[in-house]
PDB file of N, CA and C in Angstrom:
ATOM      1  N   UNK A 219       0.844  -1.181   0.000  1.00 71.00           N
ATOM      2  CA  UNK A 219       0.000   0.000   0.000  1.00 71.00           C
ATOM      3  C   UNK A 219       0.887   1.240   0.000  1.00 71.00           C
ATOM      4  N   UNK A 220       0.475   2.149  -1.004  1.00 74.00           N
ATOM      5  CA  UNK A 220       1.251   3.977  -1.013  1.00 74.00           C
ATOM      6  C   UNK A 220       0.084   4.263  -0.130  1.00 74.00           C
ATOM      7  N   UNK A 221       1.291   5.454   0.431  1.00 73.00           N
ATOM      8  CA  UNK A 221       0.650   6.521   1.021  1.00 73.00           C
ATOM      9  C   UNK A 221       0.961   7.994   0.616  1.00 73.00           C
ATOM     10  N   UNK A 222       0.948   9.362   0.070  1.00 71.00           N
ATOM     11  CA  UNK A 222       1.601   9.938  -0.365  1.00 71.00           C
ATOM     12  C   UNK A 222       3.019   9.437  -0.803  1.00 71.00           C
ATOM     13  N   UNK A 223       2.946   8.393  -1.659  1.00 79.00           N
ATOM     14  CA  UNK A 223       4.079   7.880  -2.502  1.00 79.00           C
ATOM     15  C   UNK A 223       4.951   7.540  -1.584  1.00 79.00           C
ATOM     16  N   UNK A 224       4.705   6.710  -0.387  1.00 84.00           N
ATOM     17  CA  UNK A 224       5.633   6.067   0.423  1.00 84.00           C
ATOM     18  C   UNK A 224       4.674   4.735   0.600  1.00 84.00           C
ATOM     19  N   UNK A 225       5.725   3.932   0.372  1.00 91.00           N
ATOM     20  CA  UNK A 225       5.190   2.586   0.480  1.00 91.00           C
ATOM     21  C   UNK A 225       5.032   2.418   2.452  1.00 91.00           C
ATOM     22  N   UNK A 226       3.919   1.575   2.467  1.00 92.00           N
ATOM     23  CA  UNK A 226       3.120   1.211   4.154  1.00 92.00           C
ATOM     24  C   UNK A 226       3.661   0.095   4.348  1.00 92.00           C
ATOM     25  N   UNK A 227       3.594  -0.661   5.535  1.00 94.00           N
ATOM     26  CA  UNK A 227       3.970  -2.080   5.716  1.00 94.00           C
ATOM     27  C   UNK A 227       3.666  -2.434   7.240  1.00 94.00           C
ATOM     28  N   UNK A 228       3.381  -4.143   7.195  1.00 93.00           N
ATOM     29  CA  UNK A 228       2.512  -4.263   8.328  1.00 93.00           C
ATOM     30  C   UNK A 228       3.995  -4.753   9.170  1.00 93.00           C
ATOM     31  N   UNK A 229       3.795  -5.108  10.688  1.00 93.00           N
ATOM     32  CA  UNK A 229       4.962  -5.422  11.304  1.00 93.00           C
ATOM     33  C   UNK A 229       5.403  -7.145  10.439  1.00 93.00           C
ATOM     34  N   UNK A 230       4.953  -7.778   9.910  1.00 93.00           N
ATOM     35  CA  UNK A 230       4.977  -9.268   9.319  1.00 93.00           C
ATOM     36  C   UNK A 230       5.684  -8.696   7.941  1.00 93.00           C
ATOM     37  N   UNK A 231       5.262  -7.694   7.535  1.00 94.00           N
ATOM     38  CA  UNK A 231       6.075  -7.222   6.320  1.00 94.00           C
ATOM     39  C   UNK A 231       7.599  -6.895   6.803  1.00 94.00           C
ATOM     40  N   UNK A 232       8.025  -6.399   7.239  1.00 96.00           N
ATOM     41  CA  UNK A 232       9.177  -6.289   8.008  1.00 96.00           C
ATOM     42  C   UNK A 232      10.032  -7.190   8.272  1.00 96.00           C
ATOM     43  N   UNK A 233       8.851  -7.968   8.819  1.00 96.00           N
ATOM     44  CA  UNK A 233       9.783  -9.486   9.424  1.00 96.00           C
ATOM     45  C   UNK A 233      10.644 -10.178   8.680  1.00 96.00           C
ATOM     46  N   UNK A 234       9.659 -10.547   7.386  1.00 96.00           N
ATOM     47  CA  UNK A 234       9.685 -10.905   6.247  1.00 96.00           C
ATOM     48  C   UNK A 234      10.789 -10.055   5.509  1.00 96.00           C
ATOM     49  N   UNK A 235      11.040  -8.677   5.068  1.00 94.00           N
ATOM     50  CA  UNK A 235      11.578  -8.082   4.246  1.00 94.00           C
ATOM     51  C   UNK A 235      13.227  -8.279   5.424  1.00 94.00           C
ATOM     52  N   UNK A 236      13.552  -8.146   6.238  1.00 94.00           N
ATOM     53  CA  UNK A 236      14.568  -7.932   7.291  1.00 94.00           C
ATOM     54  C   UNK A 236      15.285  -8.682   8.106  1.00 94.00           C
ATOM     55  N   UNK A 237      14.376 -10.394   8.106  1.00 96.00           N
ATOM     56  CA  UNK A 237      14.694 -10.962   9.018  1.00 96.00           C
ATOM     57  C   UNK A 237      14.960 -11.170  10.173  1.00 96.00           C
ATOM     58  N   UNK A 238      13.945 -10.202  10.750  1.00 96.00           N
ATOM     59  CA  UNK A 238      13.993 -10.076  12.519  1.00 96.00           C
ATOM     60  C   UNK A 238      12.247 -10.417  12.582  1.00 96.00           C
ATOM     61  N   UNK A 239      12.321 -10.823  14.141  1.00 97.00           N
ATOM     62  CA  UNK A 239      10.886 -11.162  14.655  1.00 97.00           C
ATOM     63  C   UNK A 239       9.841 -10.449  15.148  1.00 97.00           C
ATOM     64  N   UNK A 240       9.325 -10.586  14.968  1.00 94.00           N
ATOM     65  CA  UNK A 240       8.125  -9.530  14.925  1.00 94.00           C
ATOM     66  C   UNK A 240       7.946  -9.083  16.223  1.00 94.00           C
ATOM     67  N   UNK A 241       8.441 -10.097  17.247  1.00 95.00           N
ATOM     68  CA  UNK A 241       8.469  -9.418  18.713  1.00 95.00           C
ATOM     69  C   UNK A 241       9.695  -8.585  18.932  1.00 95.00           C
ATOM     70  N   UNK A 242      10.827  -8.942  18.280  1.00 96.00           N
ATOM     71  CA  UNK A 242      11.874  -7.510  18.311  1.00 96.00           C
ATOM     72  C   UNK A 242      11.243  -5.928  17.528  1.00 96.00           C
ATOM     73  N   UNK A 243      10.393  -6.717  16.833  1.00 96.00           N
ATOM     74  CA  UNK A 243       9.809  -5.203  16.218  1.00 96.00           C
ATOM     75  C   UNK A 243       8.799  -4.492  17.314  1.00 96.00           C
ATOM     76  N   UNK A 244       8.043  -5.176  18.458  1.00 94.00           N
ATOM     77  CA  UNK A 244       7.451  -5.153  19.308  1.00 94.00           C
ATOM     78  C   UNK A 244       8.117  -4.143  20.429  1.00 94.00           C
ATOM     79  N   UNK A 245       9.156  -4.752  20.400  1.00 95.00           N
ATOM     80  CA  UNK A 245      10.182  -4.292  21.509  1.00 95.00           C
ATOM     81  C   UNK A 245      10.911  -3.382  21.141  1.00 95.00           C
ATOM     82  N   UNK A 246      11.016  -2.903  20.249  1.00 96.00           N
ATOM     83  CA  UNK A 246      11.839  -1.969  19.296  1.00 96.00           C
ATOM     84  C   UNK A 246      10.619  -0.793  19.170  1.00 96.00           C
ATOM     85  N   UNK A 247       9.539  -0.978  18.792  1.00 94.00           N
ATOM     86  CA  UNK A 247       8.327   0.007  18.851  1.00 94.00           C
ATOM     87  C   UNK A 247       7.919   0.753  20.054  1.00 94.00           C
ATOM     88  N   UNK A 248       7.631  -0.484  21.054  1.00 93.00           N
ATOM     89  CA  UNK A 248       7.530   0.068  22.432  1.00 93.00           C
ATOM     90  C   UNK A 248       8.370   0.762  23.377  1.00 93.00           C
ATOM     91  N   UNK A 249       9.841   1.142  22.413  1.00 92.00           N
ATOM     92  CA  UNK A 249      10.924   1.384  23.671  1.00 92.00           C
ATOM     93  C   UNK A 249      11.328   3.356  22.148  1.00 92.00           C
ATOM     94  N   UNK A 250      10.402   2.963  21.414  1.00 91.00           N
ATOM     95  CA  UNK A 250       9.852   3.917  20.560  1.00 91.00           C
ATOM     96  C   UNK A 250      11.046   4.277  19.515  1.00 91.00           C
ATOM     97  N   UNK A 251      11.960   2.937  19.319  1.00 95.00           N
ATOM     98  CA  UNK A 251      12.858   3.518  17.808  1.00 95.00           C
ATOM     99  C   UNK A 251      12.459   3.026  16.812  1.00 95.00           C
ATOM    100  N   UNK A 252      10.792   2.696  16.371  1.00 95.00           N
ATOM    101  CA  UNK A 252      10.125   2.381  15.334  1.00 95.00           C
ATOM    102  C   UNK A 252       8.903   3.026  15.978  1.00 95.00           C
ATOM    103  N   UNK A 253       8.675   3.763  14.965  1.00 92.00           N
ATOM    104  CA  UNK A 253       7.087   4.463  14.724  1.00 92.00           C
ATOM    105  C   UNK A 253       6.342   3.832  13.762  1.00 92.00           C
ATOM    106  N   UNK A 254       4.864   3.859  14.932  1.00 92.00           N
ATOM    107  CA  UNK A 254       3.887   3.742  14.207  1.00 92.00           C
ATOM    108  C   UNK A 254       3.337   4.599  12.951  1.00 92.00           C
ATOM    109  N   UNK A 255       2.819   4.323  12.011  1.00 91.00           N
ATOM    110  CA  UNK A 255       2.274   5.124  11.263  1.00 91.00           C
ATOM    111  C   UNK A 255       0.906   5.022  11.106  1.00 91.00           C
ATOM    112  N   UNK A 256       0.366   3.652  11.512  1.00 87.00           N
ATOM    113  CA  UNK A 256      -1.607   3.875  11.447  1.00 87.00           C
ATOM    114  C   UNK A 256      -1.766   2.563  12.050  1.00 87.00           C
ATOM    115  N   UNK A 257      -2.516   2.316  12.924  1.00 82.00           N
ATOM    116  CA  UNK A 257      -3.338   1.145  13.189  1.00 82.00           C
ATOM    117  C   UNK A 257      -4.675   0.714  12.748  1.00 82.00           C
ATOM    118  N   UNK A 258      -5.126  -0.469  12.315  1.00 78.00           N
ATOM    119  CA  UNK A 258      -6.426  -1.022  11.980  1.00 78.00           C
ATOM    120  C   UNK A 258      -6.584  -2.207  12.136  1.00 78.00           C
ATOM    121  N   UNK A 259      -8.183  -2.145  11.818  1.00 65.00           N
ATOM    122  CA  UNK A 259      -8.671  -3.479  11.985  1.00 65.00           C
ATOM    123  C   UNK A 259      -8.551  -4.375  13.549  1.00 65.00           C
ATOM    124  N   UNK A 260      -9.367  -5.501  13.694  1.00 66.00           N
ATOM    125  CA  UNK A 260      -8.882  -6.555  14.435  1.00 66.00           C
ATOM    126  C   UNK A 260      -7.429  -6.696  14.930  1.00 66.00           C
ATOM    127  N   UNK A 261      -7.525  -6.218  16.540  1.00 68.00           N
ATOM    128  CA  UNK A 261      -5.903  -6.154  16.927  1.00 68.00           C
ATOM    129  C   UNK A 261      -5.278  -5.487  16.435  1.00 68.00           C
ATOM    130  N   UNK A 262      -5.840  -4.195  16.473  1.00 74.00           N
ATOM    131  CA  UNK A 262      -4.964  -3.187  15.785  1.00 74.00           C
ATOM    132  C   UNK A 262      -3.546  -2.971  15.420  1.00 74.00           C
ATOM    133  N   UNK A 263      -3.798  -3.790  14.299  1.00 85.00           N
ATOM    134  CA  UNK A 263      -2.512  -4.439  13.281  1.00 85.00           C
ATOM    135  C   UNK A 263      -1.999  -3.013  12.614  1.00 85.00           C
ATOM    136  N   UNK A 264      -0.232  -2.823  13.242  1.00 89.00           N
ATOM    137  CA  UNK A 264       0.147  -1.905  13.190  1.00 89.00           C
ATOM    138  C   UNK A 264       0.560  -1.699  11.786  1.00 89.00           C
ATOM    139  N   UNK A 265       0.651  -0.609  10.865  1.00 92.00           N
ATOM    140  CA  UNK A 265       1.547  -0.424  10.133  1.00 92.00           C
ATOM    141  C   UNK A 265       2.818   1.053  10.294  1.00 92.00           C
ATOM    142  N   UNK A 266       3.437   0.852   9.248  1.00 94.00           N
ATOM    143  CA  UNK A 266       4.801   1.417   9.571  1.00 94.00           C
ATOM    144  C   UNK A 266       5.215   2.167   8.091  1.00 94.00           C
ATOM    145  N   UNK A 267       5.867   3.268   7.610  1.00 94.00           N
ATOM    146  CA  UNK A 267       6.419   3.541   6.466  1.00 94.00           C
ATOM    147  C   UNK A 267       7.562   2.872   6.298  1.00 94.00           C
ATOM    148  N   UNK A 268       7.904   2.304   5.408  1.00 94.00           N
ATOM    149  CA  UNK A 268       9.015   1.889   4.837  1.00 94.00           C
ATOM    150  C   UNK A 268      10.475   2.385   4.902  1.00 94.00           C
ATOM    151  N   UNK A 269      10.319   3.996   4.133  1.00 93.00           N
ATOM    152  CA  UNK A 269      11.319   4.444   4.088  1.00 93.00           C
ATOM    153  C   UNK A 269      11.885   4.591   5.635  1.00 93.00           C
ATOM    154  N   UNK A 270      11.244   5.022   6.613  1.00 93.00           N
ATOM    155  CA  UNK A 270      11.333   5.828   8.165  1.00 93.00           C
ATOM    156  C   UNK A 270      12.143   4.000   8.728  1.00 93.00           C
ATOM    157  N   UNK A 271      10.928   3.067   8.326  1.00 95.00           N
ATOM    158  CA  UNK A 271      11.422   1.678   8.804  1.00 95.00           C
ATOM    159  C   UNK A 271      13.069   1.212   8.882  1.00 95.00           C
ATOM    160  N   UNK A 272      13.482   1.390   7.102  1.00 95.00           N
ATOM    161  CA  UNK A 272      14.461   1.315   6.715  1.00 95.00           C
ATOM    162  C   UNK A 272      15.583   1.503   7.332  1.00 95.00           C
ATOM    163  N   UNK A 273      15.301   3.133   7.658  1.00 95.00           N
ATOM    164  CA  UNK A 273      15.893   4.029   8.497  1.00 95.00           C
ATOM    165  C   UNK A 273      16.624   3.835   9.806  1.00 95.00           C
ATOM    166  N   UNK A 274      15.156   3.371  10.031  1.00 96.00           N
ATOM    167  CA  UNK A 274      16.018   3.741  11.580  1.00 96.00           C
ATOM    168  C   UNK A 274      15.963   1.689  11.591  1.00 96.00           C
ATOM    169  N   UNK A 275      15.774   0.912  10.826  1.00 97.00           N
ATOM    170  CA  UNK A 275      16.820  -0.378  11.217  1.00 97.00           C
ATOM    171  C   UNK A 275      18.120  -0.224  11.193  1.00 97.00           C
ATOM    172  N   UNK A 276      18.838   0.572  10.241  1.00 96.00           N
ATOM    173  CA  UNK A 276      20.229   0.659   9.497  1.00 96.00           C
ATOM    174  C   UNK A 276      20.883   1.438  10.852  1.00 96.00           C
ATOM    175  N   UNK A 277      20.497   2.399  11.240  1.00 95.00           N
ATOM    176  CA  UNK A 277      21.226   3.246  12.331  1.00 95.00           C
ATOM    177  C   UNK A 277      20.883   2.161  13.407  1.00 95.00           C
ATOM    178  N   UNK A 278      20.141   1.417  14.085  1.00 96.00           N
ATOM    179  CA  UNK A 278      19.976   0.720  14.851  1.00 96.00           C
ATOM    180  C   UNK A 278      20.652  -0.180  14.838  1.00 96.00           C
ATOM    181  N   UNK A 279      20.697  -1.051  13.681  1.00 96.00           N
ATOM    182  CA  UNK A 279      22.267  -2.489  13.896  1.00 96.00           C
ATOM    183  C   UNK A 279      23.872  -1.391  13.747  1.00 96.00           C
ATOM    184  N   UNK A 280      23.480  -0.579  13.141  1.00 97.00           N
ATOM    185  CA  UNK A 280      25.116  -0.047  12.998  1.00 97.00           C
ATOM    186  C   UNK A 280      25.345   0.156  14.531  1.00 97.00           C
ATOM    187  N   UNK A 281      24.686   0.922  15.288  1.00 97.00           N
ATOM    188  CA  UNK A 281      25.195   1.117  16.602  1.00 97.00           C
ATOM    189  C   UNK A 281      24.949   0.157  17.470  1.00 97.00           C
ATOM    190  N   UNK A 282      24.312  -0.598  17.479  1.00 96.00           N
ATOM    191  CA  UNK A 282      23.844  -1.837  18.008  1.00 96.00           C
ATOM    192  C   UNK A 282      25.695  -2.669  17.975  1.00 96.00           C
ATOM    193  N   UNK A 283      26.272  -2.346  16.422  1.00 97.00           N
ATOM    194  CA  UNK A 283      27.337  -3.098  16.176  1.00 97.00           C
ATOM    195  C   UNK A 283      28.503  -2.702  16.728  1.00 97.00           C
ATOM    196  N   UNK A 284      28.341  -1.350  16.853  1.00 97.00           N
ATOM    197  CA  UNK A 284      29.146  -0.860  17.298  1.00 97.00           C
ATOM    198  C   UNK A 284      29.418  -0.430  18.788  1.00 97.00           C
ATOM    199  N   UNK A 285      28.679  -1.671  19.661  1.00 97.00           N
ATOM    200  CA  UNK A 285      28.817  -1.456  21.028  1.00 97.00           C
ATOM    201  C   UNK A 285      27.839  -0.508  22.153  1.00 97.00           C
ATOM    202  N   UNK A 286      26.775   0.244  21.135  1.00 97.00           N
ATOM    203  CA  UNK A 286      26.379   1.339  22.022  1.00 97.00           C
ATOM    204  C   UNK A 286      25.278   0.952  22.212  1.00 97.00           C
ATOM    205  N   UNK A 287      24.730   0.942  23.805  1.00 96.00           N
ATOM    206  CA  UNK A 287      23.235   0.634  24.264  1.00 96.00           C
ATOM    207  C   UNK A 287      22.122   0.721  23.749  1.00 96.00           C
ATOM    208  N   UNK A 288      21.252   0.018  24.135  1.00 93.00           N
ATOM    209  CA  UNK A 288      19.677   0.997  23.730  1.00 93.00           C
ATOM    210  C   UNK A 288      19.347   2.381  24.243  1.00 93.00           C
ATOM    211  N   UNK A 289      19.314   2.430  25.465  1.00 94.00           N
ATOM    212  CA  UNK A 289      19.187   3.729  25.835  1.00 94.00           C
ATOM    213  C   UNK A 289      19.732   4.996  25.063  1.00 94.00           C
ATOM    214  N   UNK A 290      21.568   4.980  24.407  1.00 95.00           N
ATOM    215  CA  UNK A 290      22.037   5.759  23.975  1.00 95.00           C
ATOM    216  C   UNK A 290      21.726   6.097  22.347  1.00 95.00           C
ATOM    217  N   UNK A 291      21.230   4.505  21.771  1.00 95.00           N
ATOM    218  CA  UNK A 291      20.358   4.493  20.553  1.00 95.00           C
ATOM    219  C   UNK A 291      19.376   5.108  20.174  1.00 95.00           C
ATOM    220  N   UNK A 292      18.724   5.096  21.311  1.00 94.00           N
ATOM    221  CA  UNK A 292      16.962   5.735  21.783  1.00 94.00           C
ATOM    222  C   UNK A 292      17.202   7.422  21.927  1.00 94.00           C
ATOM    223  N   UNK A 293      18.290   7.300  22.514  1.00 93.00           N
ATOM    224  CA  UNK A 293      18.584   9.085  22.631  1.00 93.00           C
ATOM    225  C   UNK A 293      18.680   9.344  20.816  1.00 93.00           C
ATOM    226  N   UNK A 294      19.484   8.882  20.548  1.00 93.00           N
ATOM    227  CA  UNK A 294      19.678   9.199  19.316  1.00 93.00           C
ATOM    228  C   UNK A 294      18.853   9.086  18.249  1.00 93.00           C
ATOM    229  N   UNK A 295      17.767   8.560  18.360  1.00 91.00           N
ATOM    230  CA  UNK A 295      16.604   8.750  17.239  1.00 91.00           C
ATOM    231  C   UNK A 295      15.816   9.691  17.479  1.00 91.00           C
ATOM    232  N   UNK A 296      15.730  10.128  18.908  1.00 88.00           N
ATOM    233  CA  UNK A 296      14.913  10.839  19.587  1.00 88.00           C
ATOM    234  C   UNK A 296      15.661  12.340  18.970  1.00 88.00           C
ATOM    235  N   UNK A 297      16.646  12.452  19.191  1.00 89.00           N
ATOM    236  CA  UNK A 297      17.392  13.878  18.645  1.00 89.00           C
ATOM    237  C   UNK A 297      17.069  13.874  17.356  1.00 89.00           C
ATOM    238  N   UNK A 298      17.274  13.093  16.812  1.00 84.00           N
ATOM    239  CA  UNK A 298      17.537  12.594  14.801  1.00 84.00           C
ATOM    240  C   UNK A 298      15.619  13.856  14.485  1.00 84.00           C
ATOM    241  N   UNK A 299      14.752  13.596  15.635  1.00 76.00           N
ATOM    242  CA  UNK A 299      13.608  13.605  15.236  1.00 76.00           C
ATOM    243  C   UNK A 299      12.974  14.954  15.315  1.00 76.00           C
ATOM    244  N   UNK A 300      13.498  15.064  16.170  1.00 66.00           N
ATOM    245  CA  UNK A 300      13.454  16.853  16.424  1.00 66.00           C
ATOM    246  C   UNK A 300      14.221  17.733  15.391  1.00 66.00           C
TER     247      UNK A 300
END
């Protein structure tokens, strides 16, 4: 699904496109370095933009790789956003 010419995606799309589990995407959402972009339906089955998704996976394993916490990760998307 587009949305103003950004492709949507459900958390299973992700999983699928990335190879991580849908409960790291869980845990990764709730600690807020993945944004929601709309909920629906039954169990309000989250979706997510792509590009933003992309995003902040790539800065997330790089520093992830590079030794630095969640917390200091979390700071850092949080700045990125402002």
């Amino acid at each position: 699904v587009n949305v103003a010419g950004q492709q949507v995606v459900s958390a299973q799309d992700i999983s699928s496109a990335f190879n991580i589990s849908v409960s790291l995407i869980n845990f990764y959402t709730n600690l807020g370095l993945l944004e929601i972009f709309d909920r629906k339906g039954r169990g309000n089955k989250r979706y997510f933009l792509l590009p933003a998704v992309q995003h902040r996976l790539q800065v997330i394993g790089e520093m992830k790789r590079r030794g630095f916490p969640l917390r200091l990760i979390q700071e850092s998307l949080h700045r990125e956003q402002s």
